[in-house]
CSV table of C-alpha atoms in Angstrom, one decimal:
chain,number,residue,atom,x,y,z
L,146,MET,CA,118.4,94.1,122.2
L,147,ILE,CA,116.5,95.0,118.3
L,148,ASN,CA,118.7,97.0,117.0
L,149,GLU,CA,121.9,95.0,117.5
L,150,LEU,CA,119.9,92.1,115.7
L,151,LEU,CA,119.0,94.5,113.1
L,152,ASP,CA,123.0,95.9,113.0
L,153,GLU,CA,123.5,91.8,112.5
L,154,ALA,CA,121.8,91.6,109.8
L,155,THR,CA,122.8,94.6,108.3
L,156,ASP,CA,126.2,92.9,108.6
L,157,ALA,CA,125.0,89.6,107.0
L,158,SER,CA,123.9,91.5,104.0
L,159,VAL,CA,119.8,90.7,105.5
L,160,GLU,CA,117.2,93.1,104.9
L,161,VAL,CA,114.1,93.1,107.6
L,162,ARG,CA,110.7,94.2,106.4
L,163,GLU,CA,107.5,94.2,107.5
L,164,HIS,CA,104.4,92.7,105.7
L,165,ILE,CA,101.0,91.1,106.2
L,166,PHE,CA,100.6,87.9,105.4
L,167,LYS,CA,97.4,86.8,104.6
L,168,ASN,CA,98.5,83.3,106.5
L,169,GLU,CA,97.7,85.2,110.5
L,170,LYS,CA,99.8,82.0,112.0
L,171,LEU,CA,103.0,83.4,110.5
L,172,LYS,CA,105.3,85.4,112.4
L,173,GLY,CA,108.2,85.6,110.3
L,174,LEU,CA,110.1,84.3,106.9
L,175,TYR,CA,113.0,84.5,105.5
L,176,LEU,CA,114.1,84.2,101.8
L,177,ASP,CA,116.5,84.9,99.9
L,178,GLY,CA,118.6,87.5,102.5
L,179,VAL,CA,115.2,88.9,103.0
L,180,ILE,CA,113.4,88.8,106.9
L,181,THR,CA,110.0,89.2,106.3
L,182,ILE,CA,108.0,90.0,110.0
L,183,ASN,CA,104.1,90.1,109.8
L,184,LYS,CA,103.0,93.1,110.6
L,185,ASN,CA,99.5,92.1,111.9
L,186,ILE,CA,101.2,89.3,114.4
L,187,ILE,CA,103.8,91.1,115.6
L,188,SER,CA,102.0,93.5,118.7
L,189,THR,CA,105.3,94.1,120.6
L,190,THR,CA,109.1,94.5,120.1
L,191,THR,CA,109.9,91.5,122.2
L,192,GLU,CA,107.5,89.7,120.0
L,193,SER,CA,109.8,90.9,117.1
L,194,ILE,CA,112.8,90.4,118.5
L,195,CYS,CA,112.4,86.5,119.2
L,196,VAL,CA,110.5,86.3,115.4
L,197,ILE,CA,113.4,88.6,113.7
L,198,ALA,CA,115.9,86.0,115.8
L,199,GLU,CA,114.5,82.5,114.7
L,200,GLU,CA,114.6,84.4,111.1
L,201,LEU,CA,118.6,85.1,111.0
L,202,GLY,CA,118.6,81.8,112.3
L,203,HIS,CA,117.2,80.9,109.1
L,204,HIS,CA,120.1,82.7,107.4
L,205,PHE,CA,123.2,81.6,109.2
L,206,THR,CA,121.5,77.4,109.3
L,207,SER,CA,119.0,76.7,107.1
L,208,PHE,CA,119.2,76.2,103.0
L,209,GLY,CA,116.2,75.6,99.9
L,210,ASN,CA,112.5,75.7,100.9
L,211,ILE,CA,111.5,74.7,104.1
L,212,LEU,CA,107.9,75.4,104.1
L,213,ASN,CA,106.4,71.7,104.2
L,214,GLN,CA,107.1,70.9,107.5
L,215,ARG,CA,105.6,67.6,107.3
L,216,ASP,CA,109.6,67.1,105.7
L,217,VAL,CA,111.5,65.9,108.3
L,218,ARG,CA,114.9,67.6,107.1
L,219,SER,CA,112.9,71.1,106.7
L,220,ARG,CA,112.1,70.9,110.4
L,221,LYS,CA,115.4,69.9,111.5
L,222,GLN,CA,116.2,73.1,109.7
L,223,GLU,CA,113.5,75.2,111.4
L,224,LYS,CA,114.5,73.4,114.7
L,225,ARG,CA,118.3,74.5,114.0
L,226,ALA,CA,117.6,78.0,113.4
L,227,ARG,CA,115.1,78.4,116.5
L,228,ASN,CA,117.8,76.7,118.3
L,229,TRP,CA,120.6,79.5,116.7
L,230,ALA,CA,118.2,82.1,118.0
L,231,TYR,CA,117.4,80.6,121.3
L,232,GLU,CA,121.7,80.8,122.0
L,233,ARG,CA,121.6,84.0,120.7
L,234,LEU,CA,119.2,85.8,122.3
L,235,VAL,CA,119.4,83.8,125.9
L,236,THR,CA,122.6,82.4,126.7
L,237,LEU,CA,123.8,79.7,129.7
L,238,PHE,CA,126.0,82.9,131.3
L,239,GLY,CA,123.4,85.2,130.5
L,240,PHE,CA,121.5,82.1,132.8
L,241,VAL,CA,123.8,83.1,135.8
L,242,HIS,CA,124.2,87.0,135.4
L,243,ALA,CA,120.5,87.0,135.8
L,244,PHE,CA,120.9,84.8,139.0
L,245,GLU,CA,123.2,87.3,140.1
L,246,THR,CA,121.3,90.8,139.5
L,247,GLY,CA,118.2,89.1,141.5
L,248,VAL,CA,115.6,87.6,139.1
L,249,GLN,CA,113.1,86.5,140.8
L,250,ASN,CA,111.2,84.2,138.5
L,251,ARG,CA,110.5,83.4,134.5
L,252,PHE,CA,108.6,86.4,134.2
L,253,GLU,CA,111.1,88.6,135.6
L,254,LEU,CA,113.5,86.6,133.3
L,255,ALA,CA,112.0,87.2,129.6
L,256,GLU,CA,112.1,90.9,131.0
L,257,TYR,CA,116.1,90.9,131.4
L,258,PHE,CA,116.6,89.5,127.9
L,259,GLY,CA,113.7,91.3,126.7
L,260,VAL,CA,112.3,88.4,125.3
L,261,THR,CA,109.0,86.8,125.6
L,262,GLU,CA,108.3,83.7,128.4
L,263,GLU,CA,107.2,81.4,126.0
L,264,PHE,CA,110.3,82.4,123.9
L,265,ILE,CA,112.5,81.8,127.8
L,266,GLU,CA,110.3,78.6,128.1
L,267,GLU,CA,111.6,76.8,125.1
L,268,THR,CA,114.9,77.4,125.6
L,269,ILE,CA,115.2,76.0,128.5
L,270,LYS,CA,113.5,72.9,126.8
L,271,HIS,CA,116.1,73.2,124.1
L,272,TYR,CA,119.2,73.6,126.4
L,273,GLN,CA,117.9,70.5,128.9
L,274,GLU,CA,117.5,68.5,125.4
L,275,LYS,CA,121.3,69.9,124.3
L,276,HIS,CA,123.0,69.5,127.8
L,277,GLY,CA,120.8,67.2,130.1
L,278,GLU,CA,119.3,68.4,133.2
L,279,TYR,CA,121.9,70.4,134.0
L,280,LYS,CA,125.0,72.4,132.8
L,281,ILE,CA,128.2,73.4,135.0
L,282,ILE,CA,129.4,77.1,134.0
L,283,GLU,CA,132.4,78.3,136.0
L,284,ASN,CA,131.7,77.9,139.4
L,285,TYR,CA,127.5,78.2,138.8
L,286,ILE,CA,125.5,75.2,138.2
L,287,ILE,CA,122.0,75.3,136.6
L,288,PHE,CA,119.9,72.6,136.5
L,289,PHE,CA,117.2,73.2,134.2
L,290,ASN,CA,114.0,71.3,135.2
L,291,PRO,CA,113.1,73.0,137.5
L,292,LEU,CA,115.1,75.7,136.5
L,293,LYS,CA,117.2,76.5,139.5
L,294,ILE,CA,120.9,78.1,139.5
L,295,GLY,CA,123.5,78.0,142.0
L,296,LYS,CA,126.7,79.0,143.0
L,297,MET,CA,129.3,76.4,144.1
L,298,PHE,CA,131.6,76.7,146.6
L,299,ASP,CA,135.1,75.1,146.4
C-alpha cells in the first residue's frame, strides 16, 4: 500500500520526505507539493501510510495555510483531507471484501487494510456521518455502529 501511495504522489508531482520536526505532535505536513512526515513520530509503515494518505488528501483538497485550527475554514479543510484519506484507503467495497474473507474484528480489519486501528475507528465514524446508520452496497448492508456487515437475500 505504501508503494501505491508513493506512486500516486509521484504521479501528482508531490515529493514525499522525512524530517525531524521540533513539534513532536505533528506527524506530517503538506506544503507546496511536498509531503514531509515526522521521522521521530512515525514508528511503523502502517502509521506512515495513514499520514501520507492524509497529507496527499491535503494536496488534492486543500489550499492555503490551514495550520491555525481555530479558524473554522482551516478545520473544514483538515476534515476534507482526512475524509479523502479514509475513502482512499478504506473503501465501502473493501469492508465487504474483508467480511467475505473472514475478518472478525477491528484489529483484523486494520491489518486487512494496512492501516492503524485508530484510522479504522475514524473511517467508520466518517462513513456513519456521510451515510447514516447503514449503507447498502449491491446485496450487502454495512451497519456502522456497531460495525456489522450482512449479506442480503432476494
